[in-house]
Tab-separated table of C-alpha atoms and ligand atoms in Angstrom:
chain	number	residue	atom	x	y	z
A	1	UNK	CA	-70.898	-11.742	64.907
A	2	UNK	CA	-70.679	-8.711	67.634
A	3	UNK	CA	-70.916	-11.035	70.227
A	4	UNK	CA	-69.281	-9.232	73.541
A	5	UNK	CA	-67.367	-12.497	75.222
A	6	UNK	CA	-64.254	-12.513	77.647
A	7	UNK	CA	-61.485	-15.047	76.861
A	8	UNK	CA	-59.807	-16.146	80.228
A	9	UNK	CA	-56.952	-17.892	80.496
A	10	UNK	CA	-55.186	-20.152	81.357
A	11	UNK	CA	-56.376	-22.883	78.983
A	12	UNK	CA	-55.447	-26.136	79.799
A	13	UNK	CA	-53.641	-27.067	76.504
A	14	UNK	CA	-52.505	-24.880	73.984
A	15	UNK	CA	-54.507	-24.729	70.679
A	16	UNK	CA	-53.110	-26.473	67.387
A	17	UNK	CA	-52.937	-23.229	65.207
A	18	UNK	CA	-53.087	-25.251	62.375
A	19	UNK	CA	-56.202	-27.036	62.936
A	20	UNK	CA	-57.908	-23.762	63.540
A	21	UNK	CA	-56.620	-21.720	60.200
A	22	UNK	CA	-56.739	-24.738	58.051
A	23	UNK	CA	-56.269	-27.919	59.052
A	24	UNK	CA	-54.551	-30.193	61.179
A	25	UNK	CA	-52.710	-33.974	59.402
A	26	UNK	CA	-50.651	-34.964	62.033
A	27	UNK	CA	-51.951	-37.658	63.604
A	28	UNK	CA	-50.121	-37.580	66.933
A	29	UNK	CA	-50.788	-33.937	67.277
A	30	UNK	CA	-50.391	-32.920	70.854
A	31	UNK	CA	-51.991	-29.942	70.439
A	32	UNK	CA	-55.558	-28.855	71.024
A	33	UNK	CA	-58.250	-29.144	69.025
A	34	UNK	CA	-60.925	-28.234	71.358
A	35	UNK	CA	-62.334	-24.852	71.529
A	36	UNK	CA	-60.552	-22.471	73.982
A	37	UNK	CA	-59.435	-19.381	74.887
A	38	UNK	CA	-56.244	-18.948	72.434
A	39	UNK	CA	-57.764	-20.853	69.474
A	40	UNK	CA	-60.694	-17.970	69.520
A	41	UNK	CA	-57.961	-15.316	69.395
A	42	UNK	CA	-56.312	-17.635	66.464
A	43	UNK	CA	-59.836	-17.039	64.549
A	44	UNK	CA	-60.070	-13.376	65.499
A	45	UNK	CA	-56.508	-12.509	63.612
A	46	UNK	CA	-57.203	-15.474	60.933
A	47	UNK	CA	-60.584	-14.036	60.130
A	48	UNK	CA	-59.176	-10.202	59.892
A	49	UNK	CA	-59.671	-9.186	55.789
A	50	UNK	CA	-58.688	-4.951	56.382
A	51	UNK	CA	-56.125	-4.184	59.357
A	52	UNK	CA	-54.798	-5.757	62.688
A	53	UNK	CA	-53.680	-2.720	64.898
A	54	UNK	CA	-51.566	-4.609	67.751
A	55	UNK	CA	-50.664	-2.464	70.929
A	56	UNK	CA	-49.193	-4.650	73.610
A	57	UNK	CA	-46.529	-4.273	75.907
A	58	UNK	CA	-44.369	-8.273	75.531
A	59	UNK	CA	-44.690	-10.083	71.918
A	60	UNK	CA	-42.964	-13.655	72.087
A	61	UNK	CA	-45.425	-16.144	71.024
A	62	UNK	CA	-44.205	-17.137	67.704
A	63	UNK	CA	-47.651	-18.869	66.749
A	64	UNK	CA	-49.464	-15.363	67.202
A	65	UNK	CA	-46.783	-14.018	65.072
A	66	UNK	CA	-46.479	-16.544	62.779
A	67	UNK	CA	-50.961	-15.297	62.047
A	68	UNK	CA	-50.040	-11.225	61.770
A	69	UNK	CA	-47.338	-12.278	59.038
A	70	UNK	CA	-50.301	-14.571	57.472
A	71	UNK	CA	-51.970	-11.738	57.782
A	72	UNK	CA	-49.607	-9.457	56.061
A	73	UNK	CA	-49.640	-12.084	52.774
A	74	UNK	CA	-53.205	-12.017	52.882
A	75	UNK	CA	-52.999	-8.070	52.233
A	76	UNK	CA	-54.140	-7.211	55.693
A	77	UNK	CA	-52.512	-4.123	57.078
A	78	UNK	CA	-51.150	-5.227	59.938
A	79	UNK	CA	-48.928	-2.320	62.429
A	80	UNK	CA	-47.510	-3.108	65.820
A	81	UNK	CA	-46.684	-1.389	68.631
A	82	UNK	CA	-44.562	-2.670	71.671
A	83	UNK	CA	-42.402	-1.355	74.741
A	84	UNK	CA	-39.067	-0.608	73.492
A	85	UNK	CA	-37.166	-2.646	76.500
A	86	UNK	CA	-38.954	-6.063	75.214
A	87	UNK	CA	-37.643	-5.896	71.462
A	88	UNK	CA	-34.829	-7.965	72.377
A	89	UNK	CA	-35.725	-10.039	75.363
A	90	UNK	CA	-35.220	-13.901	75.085
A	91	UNK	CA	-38.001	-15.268	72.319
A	92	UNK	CA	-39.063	-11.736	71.401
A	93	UNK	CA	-41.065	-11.542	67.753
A	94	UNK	CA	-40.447	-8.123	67.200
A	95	UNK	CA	-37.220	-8.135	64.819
A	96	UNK	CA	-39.093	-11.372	62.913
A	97	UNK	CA	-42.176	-9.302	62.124
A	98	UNK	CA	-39.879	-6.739	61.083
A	99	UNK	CA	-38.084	-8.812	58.821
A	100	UNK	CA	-41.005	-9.814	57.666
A	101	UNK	CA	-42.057	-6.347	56.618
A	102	UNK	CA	-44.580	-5.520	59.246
A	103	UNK	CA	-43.978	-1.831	60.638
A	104	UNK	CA	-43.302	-1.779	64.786
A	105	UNK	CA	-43.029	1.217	66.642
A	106	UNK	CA	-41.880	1.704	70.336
A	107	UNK	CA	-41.818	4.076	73.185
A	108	UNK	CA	-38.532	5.324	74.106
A	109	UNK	CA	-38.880	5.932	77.728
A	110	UNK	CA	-38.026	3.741	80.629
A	111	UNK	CA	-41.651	3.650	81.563
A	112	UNK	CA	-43.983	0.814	80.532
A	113	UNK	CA	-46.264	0.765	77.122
A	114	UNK	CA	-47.899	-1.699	79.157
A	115	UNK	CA	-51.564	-1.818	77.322
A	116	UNK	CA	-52.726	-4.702	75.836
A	117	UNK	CA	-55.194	-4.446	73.246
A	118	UNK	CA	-55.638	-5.082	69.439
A	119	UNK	CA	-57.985	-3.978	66.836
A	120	UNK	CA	-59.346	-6.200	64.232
A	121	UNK	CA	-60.686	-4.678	61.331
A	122	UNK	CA	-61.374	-1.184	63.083
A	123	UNK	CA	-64.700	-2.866	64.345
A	124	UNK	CA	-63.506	-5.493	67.288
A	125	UNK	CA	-61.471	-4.702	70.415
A	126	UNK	CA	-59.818	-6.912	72.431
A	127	UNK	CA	-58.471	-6.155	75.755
A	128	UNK	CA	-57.267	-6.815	79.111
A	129	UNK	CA	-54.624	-8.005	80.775
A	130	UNK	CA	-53.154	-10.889	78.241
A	131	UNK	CA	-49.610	-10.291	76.660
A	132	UNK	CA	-48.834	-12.482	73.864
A	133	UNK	CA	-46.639	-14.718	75.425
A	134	UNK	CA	-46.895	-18.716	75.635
A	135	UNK	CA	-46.938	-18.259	79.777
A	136	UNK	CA	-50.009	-16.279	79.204
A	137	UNK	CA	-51.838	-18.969	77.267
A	138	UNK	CA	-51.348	-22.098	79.479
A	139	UNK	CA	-49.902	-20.568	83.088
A	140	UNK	CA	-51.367	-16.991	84.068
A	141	UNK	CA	-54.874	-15.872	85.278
A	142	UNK	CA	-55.301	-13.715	82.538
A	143	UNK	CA	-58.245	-11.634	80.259
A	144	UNK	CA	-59.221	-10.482	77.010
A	145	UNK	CA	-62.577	-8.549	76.967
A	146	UNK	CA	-64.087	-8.723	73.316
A	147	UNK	CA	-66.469	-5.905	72.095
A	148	UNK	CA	-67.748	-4.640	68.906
A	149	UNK	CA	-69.191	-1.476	71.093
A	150	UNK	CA	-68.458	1.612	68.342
A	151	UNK	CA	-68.027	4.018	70.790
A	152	UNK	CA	-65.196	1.750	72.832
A	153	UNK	CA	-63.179	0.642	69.626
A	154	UNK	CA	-63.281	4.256	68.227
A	155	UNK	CA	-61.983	5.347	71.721
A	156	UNK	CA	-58.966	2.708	71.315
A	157	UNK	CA	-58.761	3.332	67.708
A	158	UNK	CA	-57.395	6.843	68.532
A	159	UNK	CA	-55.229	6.111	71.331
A	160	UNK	CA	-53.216	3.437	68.724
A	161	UNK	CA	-53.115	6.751	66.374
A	162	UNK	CA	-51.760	8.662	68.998
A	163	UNK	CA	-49.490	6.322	70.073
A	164	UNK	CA	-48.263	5.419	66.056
A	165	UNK	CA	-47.903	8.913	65.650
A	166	UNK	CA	-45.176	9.543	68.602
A	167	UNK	CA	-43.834	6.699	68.383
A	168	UNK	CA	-40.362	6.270	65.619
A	169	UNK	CA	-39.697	2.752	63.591
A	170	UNK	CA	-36.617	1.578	65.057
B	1	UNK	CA	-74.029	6.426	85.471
B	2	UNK	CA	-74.043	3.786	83.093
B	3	UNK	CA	-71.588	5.592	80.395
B	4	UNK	CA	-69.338	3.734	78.392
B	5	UNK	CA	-65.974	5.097	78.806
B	6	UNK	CA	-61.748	4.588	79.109
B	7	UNK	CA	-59.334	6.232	81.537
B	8	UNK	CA	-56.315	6.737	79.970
B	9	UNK	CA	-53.094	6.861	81.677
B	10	UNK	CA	-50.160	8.645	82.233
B	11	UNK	CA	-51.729	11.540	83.902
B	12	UNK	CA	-49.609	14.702	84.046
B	13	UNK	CA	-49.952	14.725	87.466
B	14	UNK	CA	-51.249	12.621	90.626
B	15	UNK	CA	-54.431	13.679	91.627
B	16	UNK	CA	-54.958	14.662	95.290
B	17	UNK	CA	-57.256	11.986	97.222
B	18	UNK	CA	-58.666	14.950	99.008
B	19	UNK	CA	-59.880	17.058	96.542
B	20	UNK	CA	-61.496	14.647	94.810
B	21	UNK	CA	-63.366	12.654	98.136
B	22	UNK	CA	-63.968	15.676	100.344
B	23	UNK	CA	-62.051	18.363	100.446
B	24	UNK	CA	-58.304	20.096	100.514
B	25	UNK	CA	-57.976	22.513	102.699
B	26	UNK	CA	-54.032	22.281	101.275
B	27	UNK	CA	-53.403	26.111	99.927
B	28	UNK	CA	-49.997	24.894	98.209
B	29	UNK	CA	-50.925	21.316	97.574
B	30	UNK	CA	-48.876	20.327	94.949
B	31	UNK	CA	-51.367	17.563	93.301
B	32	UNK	CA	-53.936	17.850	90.573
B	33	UNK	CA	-57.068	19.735	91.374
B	34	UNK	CA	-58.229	18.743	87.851
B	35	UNK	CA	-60.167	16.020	86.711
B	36	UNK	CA	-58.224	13.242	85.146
B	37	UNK	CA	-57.938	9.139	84.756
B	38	UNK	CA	-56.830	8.790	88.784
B	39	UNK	CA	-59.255	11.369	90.045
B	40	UNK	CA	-62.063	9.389	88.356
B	41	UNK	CA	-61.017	6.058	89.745
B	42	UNK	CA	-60.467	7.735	92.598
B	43	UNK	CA	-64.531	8.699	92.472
B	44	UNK	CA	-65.721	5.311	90.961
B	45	UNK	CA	-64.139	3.562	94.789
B	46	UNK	CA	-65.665	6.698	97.101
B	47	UNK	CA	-68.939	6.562	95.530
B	48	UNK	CA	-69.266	2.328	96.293
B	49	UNK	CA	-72.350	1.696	98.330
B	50	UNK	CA	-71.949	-2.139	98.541
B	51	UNK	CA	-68.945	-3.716	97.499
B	52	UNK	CA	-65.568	-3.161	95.781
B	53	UNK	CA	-64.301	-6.849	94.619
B	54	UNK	CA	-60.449	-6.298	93.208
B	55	UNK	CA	-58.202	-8.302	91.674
B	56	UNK	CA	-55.020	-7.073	90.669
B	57	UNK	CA	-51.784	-8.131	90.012
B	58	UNK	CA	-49.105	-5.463	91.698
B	59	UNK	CA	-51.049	-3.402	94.617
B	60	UNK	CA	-48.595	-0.815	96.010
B	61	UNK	CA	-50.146	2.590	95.651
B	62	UNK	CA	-51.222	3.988	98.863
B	63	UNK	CA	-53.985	6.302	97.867
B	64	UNK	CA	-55.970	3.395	96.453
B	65	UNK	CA	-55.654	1.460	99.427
B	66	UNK	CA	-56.882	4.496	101.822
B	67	UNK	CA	-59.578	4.458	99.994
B	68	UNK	CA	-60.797	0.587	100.129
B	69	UNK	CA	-59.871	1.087	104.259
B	70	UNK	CA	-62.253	3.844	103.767
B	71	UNK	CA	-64.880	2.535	102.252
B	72	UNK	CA	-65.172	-0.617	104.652
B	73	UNK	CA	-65.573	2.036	107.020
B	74	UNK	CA	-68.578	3.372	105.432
B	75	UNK	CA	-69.764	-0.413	105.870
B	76	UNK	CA	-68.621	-1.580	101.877
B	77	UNK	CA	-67.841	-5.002	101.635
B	78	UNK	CA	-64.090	-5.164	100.059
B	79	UNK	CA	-62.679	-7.960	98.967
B	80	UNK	CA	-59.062	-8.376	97.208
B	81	UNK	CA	-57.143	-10.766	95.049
B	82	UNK	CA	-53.408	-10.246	94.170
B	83	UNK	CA	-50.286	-12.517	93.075
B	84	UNK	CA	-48.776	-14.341	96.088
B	85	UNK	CA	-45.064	-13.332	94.509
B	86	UNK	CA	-46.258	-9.353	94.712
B	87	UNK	CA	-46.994	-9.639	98.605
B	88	UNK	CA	-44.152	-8.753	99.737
B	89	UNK	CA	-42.797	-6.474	97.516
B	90	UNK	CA	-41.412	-3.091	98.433
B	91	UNK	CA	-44.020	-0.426	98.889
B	92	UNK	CA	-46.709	-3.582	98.777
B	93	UNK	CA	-50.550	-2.269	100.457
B	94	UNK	CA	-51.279	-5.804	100.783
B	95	UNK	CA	-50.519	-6.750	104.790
B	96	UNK	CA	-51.412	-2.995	105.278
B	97	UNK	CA	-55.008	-3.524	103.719
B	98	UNK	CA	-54.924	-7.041	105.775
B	99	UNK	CA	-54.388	-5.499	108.941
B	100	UNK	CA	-57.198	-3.145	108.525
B	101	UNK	CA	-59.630	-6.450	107.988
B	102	UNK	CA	-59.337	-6.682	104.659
B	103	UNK	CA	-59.613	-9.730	103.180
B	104	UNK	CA	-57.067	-10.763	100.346
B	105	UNK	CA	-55.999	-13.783	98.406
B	106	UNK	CA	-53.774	-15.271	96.812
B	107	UNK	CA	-52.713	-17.749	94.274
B	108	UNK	CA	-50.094	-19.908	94.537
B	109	UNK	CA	-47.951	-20.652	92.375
B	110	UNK	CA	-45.041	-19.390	89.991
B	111	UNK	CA	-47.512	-18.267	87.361
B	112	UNK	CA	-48.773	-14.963	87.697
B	113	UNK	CA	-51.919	-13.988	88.876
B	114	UNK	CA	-52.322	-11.551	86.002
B	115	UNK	CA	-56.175	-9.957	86.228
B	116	UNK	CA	-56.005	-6.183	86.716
B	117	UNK	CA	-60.178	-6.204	87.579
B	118	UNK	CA	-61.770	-4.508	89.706
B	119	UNK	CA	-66.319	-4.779	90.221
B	120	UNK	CA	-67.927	-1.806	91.760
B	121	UNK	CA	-71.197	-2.655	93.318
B	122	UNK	CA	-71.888	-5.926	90.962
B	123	UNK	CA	-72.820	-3.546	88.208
B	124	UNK	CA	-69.769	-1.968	87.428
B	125	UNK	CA	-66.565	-3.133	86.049
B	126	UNK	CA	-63.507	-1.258	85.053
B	127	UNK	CA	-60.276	-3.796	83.215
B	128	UNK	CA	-56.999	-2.877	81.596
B	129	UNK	CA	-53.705	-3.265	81.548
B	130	UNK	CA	-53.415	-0.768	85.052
B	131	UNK	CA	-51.864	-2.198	88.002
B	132	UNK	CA	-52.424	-0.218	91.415
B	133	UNK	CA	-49.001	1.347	91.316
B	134	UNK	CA	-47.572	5.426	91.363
B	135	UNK	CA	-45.551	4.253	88.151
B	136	UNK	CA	-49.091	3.443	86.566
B	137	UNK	CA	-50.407	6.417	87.016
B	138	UNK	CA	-48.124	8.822	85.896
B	139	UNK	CA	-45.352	7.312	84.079
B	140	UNK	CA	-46.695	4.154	81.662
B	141	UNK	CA	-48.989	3.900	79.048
B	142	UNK	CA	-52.251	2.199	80.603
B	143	UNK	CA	-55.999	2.022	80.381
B	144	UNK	CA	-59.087	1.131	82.417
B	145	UNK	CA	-62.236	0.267	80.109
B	146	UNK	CA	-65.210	1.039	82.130
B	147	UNK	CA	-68.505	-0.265	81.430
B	148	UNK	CA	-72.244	-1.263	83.188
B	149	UNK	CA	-72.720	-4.296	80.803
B	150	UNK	CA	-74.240	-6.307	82.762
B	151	UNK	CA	-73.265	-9.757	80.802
B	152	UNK	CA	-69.857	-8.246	80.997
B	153	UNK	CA	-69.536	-7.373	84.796
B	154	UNK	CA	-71.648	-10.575	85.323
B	155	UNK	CA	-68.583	-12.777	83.367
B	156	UNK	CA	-65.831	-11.000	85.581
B	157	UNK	CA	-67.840	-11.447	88.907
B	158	UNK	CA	-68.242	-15.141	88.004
B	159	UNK	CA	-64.010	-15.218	87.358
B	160	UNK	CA	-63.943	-13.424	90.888
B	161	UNK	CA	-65.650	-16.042	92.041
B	162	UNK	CA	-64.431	-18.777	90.834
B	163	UNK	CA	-60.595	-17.365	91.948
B	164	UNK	CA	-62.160	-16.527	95.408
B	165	UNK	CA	-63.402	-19.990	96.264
B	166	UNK	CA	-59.938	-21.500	94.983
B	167	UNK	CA	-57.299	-19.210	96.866
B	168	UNK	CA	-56.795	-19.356	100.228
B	169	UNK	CA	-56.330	-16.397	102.535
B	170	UNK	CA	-52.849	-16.354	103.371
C	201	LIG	ZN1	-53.110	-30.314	65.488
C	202	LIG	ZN1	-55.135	19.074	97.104
């Protein structure tokens, strides 16, 4: 359970979300069904029962937010912060989450909030270099670094609180 | 040595090279005397004995690559991967770092090679969301999560590797 893995990307197909948060009935689904990098990441939000803390700099993929609003009906308390220049790029889920009732805070500076990270459950960090965009799952050389190391979520933990708290909902 | 630990970034200000790997002789030097995220990345390359494998995705601050041309002096091995599209970028280090023997590769291809890695002596790894830029460093919100893990490092090396053997030196 605090297994310390890396998911690297790209995979070669992207994951069927539905197969791995419930199941899967179409029979011509061209989807994945095989284990890879962006079906473990599914499992990591899907399996969240307390709070998903997401802090990353480009938010488009609409299966990844289609999980945090899951989430959200699940009573998980999810938050969300992104760089205030990407709300309203092309595909963007930021004003969908929003509508949805999850709280988003931004930067307001021309400089990047450019990490990438989330917390799941205050006990799991993910890191690295991945933004949650399609191109990131199936074309980019990318990373997420998973650890359950106290001492390295705690350490992201308050960075997000820090962030949260100087940041303003738009 | 081993510690667990995160540099945060921005830093209030840039740290001077000098200071921090020998000494600045600079009575009005305007840059940062005081320890921060840059001054400690600064240490982690000056202190390699052995090699300095790095694979990043925009390479254009000059500080960072005096000190890989330094350290090959002191006989390090140094090894870089970058995206083909940031090459040639204003400001890029990358045909400066080539014409001082250092080996880089790239991808190629439209996708972006994404990593921001870099593997200190096979037993040290430091990952984020920091590229090897001046806006990095003290304008966006970044972070480098250090760690000795040795199943860690030992998963990055293997990416390295693996992206090594398939890129070609330009
Ligand atoms: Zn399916
Ligand atoms: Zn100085």
């Amino acid at each position: 359970k605090n297994k310390t893995e890396v998911l690297f990307f790209p995979d070669k197909k992207v994951a069927c979300i539905n197969y791995f948060t419930s199941e899967c009935e179409n029979e011509s689904c061209s989807f994945s069904h095989e284990e890879n990098s962006l079906s473990k990441l599914f499992q990591f939000i899907h399996n969240a029962v307390k709070s998903v803390d997401v802090c990353v700099f480009v938010f488009t993929c609409t299966d990844l937010a289609d999980l945090l609003i899951q989430a959200v009906g699940r009573g998980v308390s999810v938050r969300v912060i992104t760089d205030c220049e990407q709300v309203d790029i092309p595909g963007s889920q930021i004003w969908r989450l929003r509508s949805q009732g999850i709280a988003v805070r931004t930067d307001n500076s021309s400089f990047y909030m450019h990490h990438k990270f989330v917390i799941i459950d205050n006990t799991r960090l993910l890191n690295g270099s991945f933004n949650w965009t399609r191109q990131a799952v199936t074309g980019n050389q990318e990373n997420l670094l998973v650890t359950s190391d106290s001492q390295l979520v705690c350490l992201y933990k308050e960075r997000f609180a820090k962030l949260w708290r100087q940041y303003k909902t738009k």
